């Protein structure tokens, strides 16, 4: 029997953009993914659909599966010949019990690799404007687990920590914050030493409370804190207000669900993240070219007979040209064809194929495209309309009386996944809004979130048809001024500012 292999992969502190390139490439090749509760939702959405997943749910004092059982799972899956990714929040070797998980693998001669992750003791303070070292303040950093077993005393030399004059970062210590601060004071720490507690750093839930060692517990009682959070003690905490940067971003604190098909997500997600949003990419729909599409193949045979080709989506462009290439049709067959597109995104997709759109309506929807084309083309010209099998009727109704070959080139299916509980995110008020770029993404989202009270969903919609679909389910709808990605990003900023 061929043995598999195990990769211990650090998922980082929460922001999916901090997941390493090596971690991502390894995850995408996994047969089995064993993940825990501290892995950010954005990273979980990167798990390939082909992978089998096992949620071991580790979090302080709340273990879905005991550690010794997790070790056995890794061994068993590897012995079955699988490529196993053990996906862990933060870094596998920093209080992640990665060493324990290797013991059984080593005993059984299972190959493994360690892929470090961006660790919270450095990244979370950085996102809060706190440099853990600064030559004018401190030259050492000390990372300590703040977790202790019930009824046990800390096995920590607090006196030695105080004498380092370094920055102290306590992980998993929120419930024991009073004990930690008390022990530091008892061992000679200046009561006025700056101290901070940093909640859910690098994510939309980020929150900072800065006080002193003697007043931190009182301030947290007043202002409240949620886990996960870390405690930072040291003079560098006083720099937070001066060096803060994440809080100044327009979409800091905004958590956005992007529902576009996976192949179309990257640009929108990047623009939202650039403004400080936490983006969760959960495609509500998937698209696939229709197999053995005889109607399209017949159209390819008579391409020279068409005067116009009209595209209603970037996906329609991609699939049309991919199918042309698969059928061995040369682009030069399109030399005398004029192109109409529904909007700027579709025009961009066409340009990437080497063609400039001849016609684009001012309003980016099917009715406007049809009306614009009806005003421009003559009725003795032939029009090819390759589009989704569930395409709306508005464009074809506007072209009544014209010679139109309306050909379905791809199917749209609804997507769902098990890694992120979308219903809970909206029910708990954790999600600022969901972005919808078509009526079908709205319907796909509804299919994946049955039981959700849709009045709790704020919907950022790209156009009238999308808004109408969201309105039908009782969502709180907002509509972009233009049907463009940039306009949708601006809309999300408006929604965030209004909350």
Short mmCIF file of C-alpha atoms in Angstrom, two decimals:
data_model
loop_
_atom_site.label_atom_id
_atom_site.label_comp_id
_atom_site.label_asym_id
_atom_site.label_seq_id
_atom_site.Cartn_x
_atom_site.Cartn_y
_atom_site.Cartn_z
CA UNK A 1 0.00 0.00 0.00
CA UNK A 2 1.35 3.43 -0.93
CA UNK A 3 1.60 5.77 2.01
CA UNK A 4 0.27 9.26 1.63
CA UNK A 5 1.75 12.41 3.05
CA UNK A 6 0.79 15.02 5.65
CA UNK A 7 1.35 18.76 5.43
CA UNK A 8 0.97 20.85 8.61
CA UNK A 9 -0.13 24.18 7.15
CA UNK A 10 -0.42 27.44 9.06
CA UNK A 11 -3.52 29.38 7.93
CA UNK A 12 -2.44 32.67 9.49
CA UNK A 13 -4.34 35.01 11.81
CA UNK A 14 -7.62 35.40 9.89
CA UNK A 15 -7.11 37.73 6.93
CA UNK A 16 -7.12 35.37 3.95
CA UNK A 17 -4.66 37.64 2.13
CA UNK A 18 -2.07 36.66 4.77
CA UNK A 19 -2.32 32.97 3.85
CA UNK A 20 1.01 32.02 2.28
CA UNK A 21 1.41 31.14 -1.39
CA UNK A 22 2.91 27.77 -0.47
CA UNK A 23 0.05 27.07 1.90
CA UNK A 24 -2.49 27.85 -0.82
CA UNK A 25 -0.81 25.75 -3.50
CA UNK A 26 -0.58 22.80 -1.08
CA UNK A 27 -4.20 23.16 0.00
CA UNK A 28 -5.40 23.11 -3.60
CA UNK A 29 -3.84 19.66 -4.10
CA UNK A 30 -5.26 18.09 -0.93
CA UNK A 31 -7.32 14.91 -0.89
CA UNK A 32 -8.27 15.45 2.76
CA UNK A 33 -8.30 18.65 4.83
CA UNK A 34 -8.36 18.45 8.64
CA UNK A 35 -9.15 21.94 9.95
CA UNK A 36 -9.86 23.68 13.23
CA UNK A 37 -12.05 26.52 14.49
CA UNK A 38 -9.39 29.22 14.36
CA UNK A 39 -8.95 29.01 10.59
CA UNK A 40 -10.46 32.15 9.04
CA UNK A 41 -13.58 31.85 6.88
CA UNK A 42 -11.71 33.35 3.92
CA UNK A 43 -9.12 30.58 4.02
CA UNK A 44 -11.76 27.86 4.46
CA UNK A 45 -13.39 28.96 1.21
CA UNK A 46 -10.12 28.11 -0.58
CA UNK A 47 -10.52 24.40 0.20
CA UNK A 48 -11.07 22.65 -3.14
CA UNK A 49 -14.47 21.06 -3.74
CA UNK A 50 -12.75 17.77 -4.50
CA UNK A 51 -11.25 17.51 -1.01
CA UNK A 52 -12.88 15.60 1.83
CA UNK A 53 -12.98 17.70 5.00
CA UNK A 54 -12.80 16.84 8.70
CA UNK A 55 -13.62 19.57 11.22
CA UNK A 56 -11.82 18.93 14.50
CA UNK A 57 -13.03 22.22 15.98
CA UNK A 58 -10.13 22.97 18.32
CA UNK A 59 -10.45 26.12 20.40
CA UNK A 60 -9.51 26.83 24.02
CA UNK A 61 -11.61 24.59 26.31
CA UNK A 62 -13.88 23.58 23.38
CA UNK A 63 -12.55 20.57 21.49
CA UNK A 64 -14.73 18.78 18.98
CA UNK A 65 -12.08 16.07 18.85
CA UNK A 66 -9.37 15.32 21.48
CA UNK A 67 -5.78 15.83 20.36
CA UNK A 68 -4.86 12.15 20.48
CA UNK A 69 -7.79 11.40 18.14
CA UNK A 70 -6.65 14.11 15.72
CA UNK A 71 -3.22 12.48 15.65
CA UNK A 72 -4.83 9.15 14.77
CA UNK A 73 -6.94 10.73 12.02
CA UNK A 74 -3.84 12.16 10.34
CA UNK A 75 -2.11 8.78 10.53
CA UNK A 76 -5.12 6.85 9.24
CA UNK A 77 -5.74 9.16 6.29
CA UNK A 78 -2.07 9.12 5.30
CA UNK A 79 -1.91 5.33 5.63
CA UNK A 80 -4.82 5.20 3.17
CA UNK A 81 -2.60 6.94 0.62
CA UNK A 82 -4.11 10.43 0.83
CA UNK A 83 -2.50 13.83 0.55
CA UNK A 84 -3.55 15.24 3.92
CA UNK A 85 -3.48 18.93 4.82
CA UNK A 86 -3.72 19.68 8.53
CA UNK A 87 -4.92 23.28 8.35
CA UNK A 88 -4.26 25.15 11.58
CA UNK A 89 -4.94 28.73 12.63
CA UNK A 90 -1.77 30.81 12.95
CA UNK A 91 1.43 28.76 12.81
CA UNK A 92 1.57 24.99 13.43
CA UNK A 93 4.54 25.18 15.79
CA UNK A 94 3.48 28.15 17.92
CA UNK A 95 1.15 26.69 20.56
CA UNK A 96 -0.48 24.81 17.71
CA UNK A 97 0.53 21.36 19.02
CA UNK A 98 2.12 20.64 15.68
CA UNK A 99 4.95 18.78 17.35
CA UNK A 100 2.48 16.42 19.01
CA UNK A 101 0.83 15.70 15.68
CA UNK A 102 4.19 14.74 14.17
CA UNK A 103 5.06 12.16 16.82
CA UNK A 104 2.72 9.45 15.51
CA UNK A 105 3.65 10.23 11.91
CA UNK A 106 7.36 9.84 12.68
CA UNK A 107 6.75 6.54 14.51
CA UNK A 108 4.99 5.17 11.44
CA UNK A 109 7.41 6.59 8.89
CA UNK A 110 4.81 8.86 7.26
CA UNK A 111 6.33 11.63 5.12
CA UNK A 112 5.37 15.16 6.10
CA UNK A 113 6.13 18.84 5.55
CA UNK A 114 5.69 21.92 7.72
CA UNK A 115 4.40 25.09 6.07
CA UNK A 116 4.67 27.99 8.54
CA UNK A 117 1.86 30.51 8.88
CA UNK A 118 1.84 34.23 9.63
CA UNK A 119 1.59 34.24 13.40
CA UNK A 120 -0.80 36.38 15.46
CA UNK A 121 1.70 37.61 18.14
CA UNK A 122 3.36 39.70 15.43
CA UNK A 123 0.66 40.26 12.80
CA UNK A 124 -2.21 41.23 15.11
CA UNK A 125 -0.21 43.95 16.91
CA UNK A 126 1.00 45.13 13.49
CA UNK A 127 -2.61 45.53 12.29
CA UNK A 128 -3.20 47.61 15.43
CA UNK A 129 -0.21 49.89 14.93
CA UNK A 130 1.88 48.21 17.62
CA UNK A 131 5.44 47.26 16.63
CA UNK A 132 6.40 44.39 18.92
CA UNK A 133 10.00 45.64 18.87
CA UNK A 134 11.26 49.22 18.59
CA UNK A 135 14.81 50.30 19.31
CA UNK A 136 13.62 53.22 21.46
CA UNK A 137 11.36 51.03 23.58
CA UNK A 138 12.42 47.39 23.67
CA UNK A 139 14.74 44.92 21.98
CA UNK A 140 13.05 41.64 22.88
CA UNK A 141 9.75 39.87 22.34
CA UNK A 142 8.36 37.08 24.51
CA UNK A 143 5.38 34.96 23.49
CA UNK A 144 3.57 33.12 26.27
CA UNK A 145 0.51 30.93 26.38
CA UNK A 146 -2.02 32.51 28.70
CA UNK A 147 -4.06 29.33 28.88
CA UNK A 148 -3.86 27.26 32.03
CA UNK A 149 -5.66 24.14 33.07
CA UNK A 150 -8.57 24.51 35.47
CA UNK A 151 -7.44 24.50 39.08
CA UNK A 152 -3.75 24.69 38.17
CA UNK A 153 -1.23 27.48 38.80
CA UNK A 154 0.73 29.07 36.00
CA UNK A 155 4.02 27.39 35.21
CA UNK A 156 5.45 30.75 34.17
CA UNK A 157 8.33 32.70 35.68
CA UNK A 158 6.58 36.07 35.79
CA UNK A 159 9.50 37.66 37.63
CA UNK A 160 11.86 36.74 34.78
CA UNK A 161 9.39 38.13 32.24
CA UNK A 162 9.17 41.44 34.10
CA UNK A 163 12.96 41.69 34.27
CA UNK A 164 13.36 41.33 30.49
CA UNK A 165 11.83 44.77 29.92
CA UNK A 166 10.61 43.27 26.66
CA UNK A 167 7.27 43.12 24.90
CA UNK A 168 5.09 40.34 26.30
CA UNK A 169 2.39 38.72 24.17
CA UNK A 170 -0.03 36.32 25.85
CA UNK A 171 -2.06 34.03 23.60
CA UNK A 172 -5.28 32.33 24.73
CA UNK A 173 -5.26 34.38 27.92
CA UNK A 174 -8.51 36.37 27.82
CA UNK A 175 -10.25 34.35 30.54
CA UNK A 176 -7.14 34.60 32.72
CA UNK A 177 -6.42 38.29 32.06
CA UNK A 178 -6.89 39.31 35.70
CA UNK A 179 -4.49 36.55 36.84
CA UNK A 180 -1.89 37.56 34.25
CA UNK A 181 -1.98 41.26 35.08
CA UNK A 182 -2.01 40.49 38.80
CA UNK A 183 1.02 38.20 38.54
CA UNK A 184 2.97 40.81 36.55
CA UNK A 185 2.21 43.49 39.16
CA UNK A 186 3.10 41.15 42.05
CA UNK A 187 6.47 40.52 40.43
CA UNK A 188 7.44 44.16 40.15
CA UNK A 189 6.00 45.46 36.89
CA UNK A 190 5.30 49.20 36.83
CA UNK A 191 1.51 49.65 37.30
CA UNK A 192 1.61 52.30 34.55
CA UNK A 193 3.18 49.94 31.99
CA UNK A 194 1.07 50.20 28.80
CA UNK A 195 -0.99 47.10 28.02
CA UNK A 196 -3.51 46.22 25.34
CA UNK A 197 -5.99 43.56 24.44
CA UNK A 198 -6.48 42.99 20.72
CA UNK A 199 -9.66 41.28 19.51
CA UNK A 200 -9.94 39.29 16.26
CA UNK A 201 -6.99 41.05 14.67
CA UNK A 202 -6.67 41.30 10.85
CA UNK A 203 -10.43 40.70 10.42
CA UNK A 204 -13.59 42.82 10.31
CA UNK A 205 -14.04 42.08 14.03
CA UNK A 206 -10.78 43.81 14.99
CA UNK A 207 -11.02 45.88 18.18
CA UNK A 208 -8.36 47.35 20.44
CA UNK A 209 -8.40 48.40 24.09
CA UNK A 210 -5.23 50.11 25.34
CA UNK A 211 -4.75 50.82 29.03
CA UNK A 212 -2.10 49.91 31.61
CA UNK A 213 -1.34 46.68 33.41
CA UNK A 214 -3.19 47.99 36.47
CA UNK A 215 -6.28 49.24 34.58
CA UNK A 216 -6.67 46.82 31.65
CA UNK A 217 -9.08 44.48 33.43
CA UNK A 218 -11.30 47.40 34.43
CA UNK A 219 -11.30 48.86 30.89
CA UNK A 220 -12.19 45.52 29.34
CA UNK A 221 -15.09 45.14 31.80
CA UNK A 222 -16.39 48.53 30.63
CA UNK A 223 -15.90 48.13 26.88
CA UNK A 224 -16.20 44.37 26.37
CA UNK A 225 -14.09 42.01 24.29
CA UNK A 226 -14.70 38.90 22.21
CA UNK A 227 -12.40 35.97 21.56
CA UNK A 228 -10.07 35.19 19.99
CA UNK A 229 -7.95 37.97 21.40
CA UNK A 230 -4.36 38.46 22.52
CA UNK A 231 -2.88 40.47 25.39
CA UNK A 232 0.16 42.67 24.72
CA UNK A 233 2.16 44.22 27.53
CA UNK A 234 4.98 46.69 26.97
CA UNK A 235 5.92 50.26 26.21
CA UNK A 236 5.24 49.74 22.49
CA UNK A 237 1.48 49.58 23.22
CA UNK A 238 1.58 53.35 23.71
CA UNK A 239 2.34 53.70 19.97
CA UNK A 240 -0.98 52.23 18.85
CA UNK A 241 -2.83 55.53 18.40
CA UNK A 242 0.14 57.07 16.60
CA UNK A 243 0.80 54.18 14.23
CA UNK A 244 -2.72 52.83 13.64
CA UNK A 245 -3.49 52.31 9.95
CA UNK A 246 -6.05 49.53 9.51
CA UNK A 247 -8.77 51.58 11.23
CA UNK A 248 -8.26 54.38 8.72
CA UNK A 249 -9.23 52.23 5.74
CA UNK A 250 -12.73 53.00 4.35
CA UNK A 251 -14.02 49.43 4.74
CA UNK A 252 -12.29 48.45 7.98
CA UNK A 253 -14.84 46.54 10.06
CA UNK A 254 -16.79 45.56 6.95
CA UNK A 255 -17.32 41.88 6.23
CA UNK A 256 -18.55 41.18 2.70
CA UNK A 257 -19.87 38.01 1.11
CA UNK A 258 -18.98 37.79 -2.59
CA UNK A 259 -21.28 35.41 -4.45
CA UNK A 260 -19.92 35.66 -8.01
CA UNK A 261 -18.79 32.51 -9.82
CA UNK A 262 -15.31 31.52 -8.68
CA UNK A 263 -13.59 32.48 -11.95
CA UNK A 264 -14.99 36.04 -11.74
CA UNK A 265 -14.30 36.80 -8.07
CA UNK A 266 -10.70 37.93 -7.98
CA UNK A 267 -10.99 41.51 -9.25
CA UNK A 268 -13.96 42.47 -7.08
CA UNK A 269 -12.50 40.79 -4.00
CA UNK A 270 -9.14 42.51 -4.51
CA UNK A 271 -10.79 45.93 -4.78
CA UNK A 272 -12.81 45.35 -1.61
CA UNK A 273 -9.77 44.11 0.31
CA UNK A 274 -7.76 47.11 -0.87
CA UNK A 275 -10.28 49.27 0.98
CA UNK A 276 -9.92 47.22 4.18
CA UNK A 277 -12.88 44.84 3.90
CA UNK A 278 -12.78 41.25 5.05
CA UNK A 279 -14.01 39.27 2.05
CA UNK A 280 -15.58 35.82 2.20
CA UNK A 281 -15.76 34.28 -1.26
CA UNK A 282 -18.60 31.78 -1.49
CA UNK A 283 -19.79 31.34 -5.07
CA UNK A 284 -23.57 31.08 -5.23
CA UNK A 285 -23.46 29.78 -8.79
CA UNK A 286 -21.13 27.88 -11.08
CA UNK A 287 -21.06 27.92 -14.85
CA UNK A 288 -20.12 25.15 -17.26
CA UNK A 289 -20.09 24.96 -21.03
CA UNK A 290 -22.87 22.83 -22.50
CA UNK A 291 -21.32 19.58 -23.69
CA UNK A 292 -21.80 18.40 -27.28
CA UNK A 293 -23.43 21.71 -28.13
CA UNK A 294 -24.60 20.96 -31.67
CA UNK A 295 -26.44 24.29 -31.99
CA UNK A 296 -23.26 26.22 -31.27
CA UNK A 297 -21.22 23.97 -33.54
CA UNK A 298 -23.66 24.68 -36.40
CA UNK A 299 -23.31 28.40 -35.73
CA UNK A 300 -19.53 28.10 -35.95
CA UNK A 301 -19.92 26.56 -39.42
CA UNK A 302 -21.70 29.67 -40.69
CA UNK A 303 -19.85 32.42 -38.75
CA UNK A 304 -19.36 34.44 -41.92
CA UNK A 305 -23.14 34.77 -42.24
CA UNK A 306 -23.44 36.80 -39.03
CA UNK A 307 -23.07 40.56 -39.01
CA UNK A 308 -23.38 40.86 -35.21
CA UNK A 309 -22.47 38.77 -32.16
CA UNK A 310 -23.97 39.99 -28.88
CA UNK A 311 -22.58 38.94 -25.49
CA UNK A 312 -24.50 39.30 -22.23
CA UNK A 313 -21.72 38.33 -19.78
CA UNK A 314 -17.95 37.86 -19.45
CA UNK A 315 -18.64 34.13 -19.00
CA UNK A 316 -20.43 34.08 -22.35
CA UNK A 317 -17.35 35.58 -23.99
CA UNK A 318 -14.99 33.12 -22.36
CA UNK A 319 -17.00 30.04 -23.23
CA UNK A 320 -17.71 31.16 -26.81
CA UNK A 321 -14.04 31.63 -27.63
CA UNK A 322 -12.94 28.53 -25.73
CA UNK A 323 -15.46 26.45 -27.69
CA UNK A 324 -14.35 28.06 -30.94
CA UNK A 325 -10.79 27.03 -30.21
CA UNK A 326 -11.86 23.51 -29.20
CA UNK A 327 -13.64 23.17 -32.54
CA UNK A 328 -10.57 24.36 -34.43
CA UNK A 329 -12.21 27.60 -35.62
CA UNK A 330 -9.81 30.42 -36.45
CA UNK A 331 -10.52 33.89 -35.04
CA UNK A 332 -10.06 35.27 -38.55
CA UNK A 333 -13.54 33.92 -39.33
CA UNK A 334 -14.78 36.85 -37.22
CA UNK A 335 -13.04 39.49 -39.34
CA UNK A 336 -16.27 41.11 -40.61
CA UNK A 337 -18.38 40.64 -37.48
CA UNK A 338 -19.41 43.53 -35.21
CA UNK A 339 -19.68 42.93 -31.46
CA UNK A 340 -22.29 44.17 -29.00
CA UNK A 341 -21.73 43.76 -25.25
CA UNK A 342 -23.96 44.29 -22.24
CA UNK A 343 -21.41 46.28 -20.20
CA UNK A 344 -17.82 47.21 -19.43
CA UNK A 345 -16.94 43.87 -17.80
CA UNK A 346 -18.04 41.99 -20.88
CA UNK A 347 -16.22 44.50 -23.09
CA UNK A 348 -13.06 43.86 -21.10
CA UNK A 349 -13.42 40.08 -21.51
CA UNK A 350 -13.86 40.59 -25.27
CA UNK A 351 -10.81 42.85 -25.45
CA UNK A 352 -8.74 40.16 -23.75
CA UNK A 353 -9.64 37.95 -26.73
CA UNK A 354 -8.34 40.58 -29.14
CA UNK A 355 -11.61 42.30 -30.13
CA UNK A 356 -12.99 45.77 -29.37
CA UNK A 357 -16.73 46.08 -28.74
CA UNK A 358 -18.60 48.08 -31.39
CA UNK A 359 -21.70 48.66 -29.31
CA UNK A 360 -22.39 48.98 -25.59
CA UNK A 361 -25.53 50.51 -24.00
CA UNK A 362 -25.30 53.27 -21.40
CA UNK A 363 -27.40 51.16 -19.03
CA UNK A 364 -25.86 47.73 -18.50
CA UNK A 365 -28.80 45.34 -18.70
CA UNK A 366 -30.43 43.00 -21.19
CA UNK A 367 -33.30 45.30 -22.14
CA UNK A 368 -30.91 48.17 -22.89
CA UNK A 369 -28.60 45.92 -24.90
CA UNK A 370 -31.51 44.64 -26.97
CA UNK A 371 -32.91 48.13 -27.55
CA UNK A 372 -29.49 49.54 -28.47
CA UNK A 373 -28.83 46.71 -30.90
CA UNK A 374 -32.33 47.09 -32.42
CA UNK A 375 -31.62 50.76 -33.09
CA UNK A 376 -28.22 50.08 -34.65
CA UNK A 377 -28.58 46.87 -36.66
CA UNK A 378 -30.78 46.49 -39.69
CA UNK A 379 -33.36 43.73 -39.96
CA UNK A 380 -31.57 42.11 -42.88
CA UNK A 381 -28.51 41.53 -40.68
CA UNK A 382 -28.09 38.29 -38.75
CA UNK A 383 -27.34 38.36 -35.02
CA UNK A 384 -25.76 35.56 -32.99
CA UNK A 385 -26.66 35.65 -29.28
CA UNK A 386 -24.55 33.05 -27.37
CA UNK A 387 -25.48 33.16 -23.69
CA UNK A 388 -26.61 31.32 -20.56
CA UNK A 389 -29.32 28.71 -20.87
CA UNK A 390 -31.29 30.62 -18.20
CA UNK A 391 -30.77 34.01 -19.87
CA UNK A 392 -33.56 36.54 -19.33
CA UNK A 393 -36.09 37.29 -22.05
CA UNK A 394 -35.64 41.07 -22.14
CA UNK A 395 -32.82 41.14 -24.69
CA UNK A 396 -34.59 38.81 -27.12
CA UNK A 397 -37.92 40.61 -26.72
CA UNK A 398 -36.28 43.89 -27.72
CA UNK A 399 -35.02 42.20 -30.90
CA UNK A 400 -38.41 40.93 -32.05
CA UNK A 401 -38.52 40.92 -35.85
CA UNK A 402 -34.74 40.55 -36.20
CA UNK A 403 -32.88 37.47 -37.42
CA UNK A 404 -31.48 36.22 -34.12
CA UNK A 405 -29.88 32.86 -33.37
CA UNK A 406 -30.34 32.67 -29.58
CA UNK A 407 -28.03 29.83 -28.56
CA UNK A 408 -27.44 28.55 -25.03
CA UNK A 409 -23.71 28.04 -24.54
CA UNK A 410 -23.47 27.39 -20.80
CA UNK A 411 -25.49 26.13 -17.89
CA UNK A 412 -25.70 27.79 -14.49
CA UNK A 413 -25.92 25.66 -11.37
CA UNK A 414 -26.33 26.65 -7.73
CA UNK A 415 -23.34 26.18 -5.42
CA UNK A 416 -23.19 25.27 -1.75
CA UNK A 417 -20.43 24.38 0.71
CA UNK A 418 -20.07 23.15 4.27
CA UNK A 419 -17.06 25.05 5.59
CA UNK A 420 -18.66 28.40 6.48
CA UNK A 421 -22.06 28.71 8.14
CA UNK A 422 -23.54 31.54 6.06
CA UNK A 423 -26.84 31.44 7.90
CA UNK A 424 -25.12 32.00 11.26
CA UNK A 425 -23.01 34.87 9.89
CA UNK A 426 -26.12 36.79 8.90
CA UNK A 427 -28.26 35.74 11.86
CA UNK A 428 -25.50 36.91 14.25
CA UNK A 429 -25.09 40.20 12.39
CA UNK A 430 -21.46 39.43 11.52
CA UNK A 431 -21.85 40.11 7.80
CA UNK A 432 -22.13 43.69 6.59
CA UNK A 433 -23.59 42.77 3.23
CA UNK A 434 -23.71 40.25 0.42
CA UNK A 435 -22.72 41.33 -3.08
CA UNK A 436 -24.91 40.06 -5.91
CA UNK A 437 -23.98 40.57 -9.56
CA UNK A 438 -26.94 38.78 -11.13
CA UNK A 439 -30.38 37.50 -10.29
CA UNK A 440 -29.00 33.96 -10.48
CA UNK A 441 -26.46 34.67 -7.72
CA UNK A 442 -29.35 35.79 -5.51
CA UNK A 443 -31.22 32.56 -6.22
CA UNK A 444 -28.09 30.49 -5.66
CA UNK A 445 -27.48 32.21 -2.32
CA UNK A 446 -31.07 31.48 -1.23
CA UNK A 447 -30.67 27.82 -2.22
CA UNK A 448 -27.54 27.60 -0.03
CA UNK A 449 -29.06 29.36 3.01
CA UNK A 450 -32.44 27.76 3.50
CA UNK A 451 -33.99 28.76 6.81
CA UNK A 452 -32.28 32.17 6.90
CA UNK A 453 -34.40 35.20 7.75
CA UNK A 454 -33.63 37.22 4.62
CA UNK A 455 -34.70 40.48 6.21
CA UNK A 456 -31.35 40.25 8.01
CA UNK A 457 -29.45 40.28 4.70
CA UNK A 458 -28.24 43.57 3.27
CA UNK A 459 -27.85 43.06 -0.47
CA UNK A 460 -25.50 45.15 -2.63
CA UNK A 461 -26.95 44.67 -6.11
CA UNK A 462 -25.37 45.45 -9.47
CA UNK A 463 -28.59 46.32 -11.31
CA UNK A 464 -32.39 46.40 -11.46
CA UNK A 465 -32.96 42.71 -12.20
CA UNK A 466 -30.60 41.67 -9.42
CA UNK A 467 -32.27 44.08 -7.00
CA UNK A 468 -35.71 42.79 -7.95
CA UNK A 469 -34.62 39.21 -7.23
CA UNK A 470 -33.28 40.24 -3.79
CA UNK A 471 -36.39 42.32 -3.05
CA UNK A 472 -38.53 39.26 -3.72
CA UNK A 473 -36.95 37.54 -0.70
CA UNK A 474 -37.32 40.55 1.59
CA UNK A 475 -33.65 41.53 1.67
CA UNK A 476 -32.59 45.10 2.45
CA UNK A 477 -31.49 46.10 -1.04
CA UNK A 478 -29.10 48.73 -2.32
CA UNK A 479 -28.32 49.22 -6.01
CA UNK A 480 -25.11 50.42 -7.63
CA UNK A 481 -25.27 53.58 -9.74
CA UNK A 482 -23.65 51.70 -12.62
CA UNK A 483 -23.35 48.01 -13.41
CA UNK A 484 -19.58 47.96 -12.86
CA UNK A 485 -17.31 46.44 -10.24
CA UNK A 486 -16.03 49.88 -9.18
CA UNK A 487 -19.58 51.12 -8.69
CA UNK A 488 -20.43 48.05 -6.59
CA UNK A 489 -17.35 48.69 -4.40
CA UNK A 490 -18.51 52.30 -3.94
CA UNK A 491 -21.95 50.96 -3.00
CA UNK A 492 -20.42 48.71 -0.32
CA UNK A 493 -18.64 51.77 1.08
CA UNK A 494 -22.00 53.59 1.26
CA UNK A 495 -23.62 50.64 3.03
CA UNK A 496 -20.75 50.40 5.52
CA UNK A 497 -20.83 54.12 6.25
CA UNK A 498 -24.58 53.98 6.89
CA UNK A 499 -24.34 51.17 9.47
#
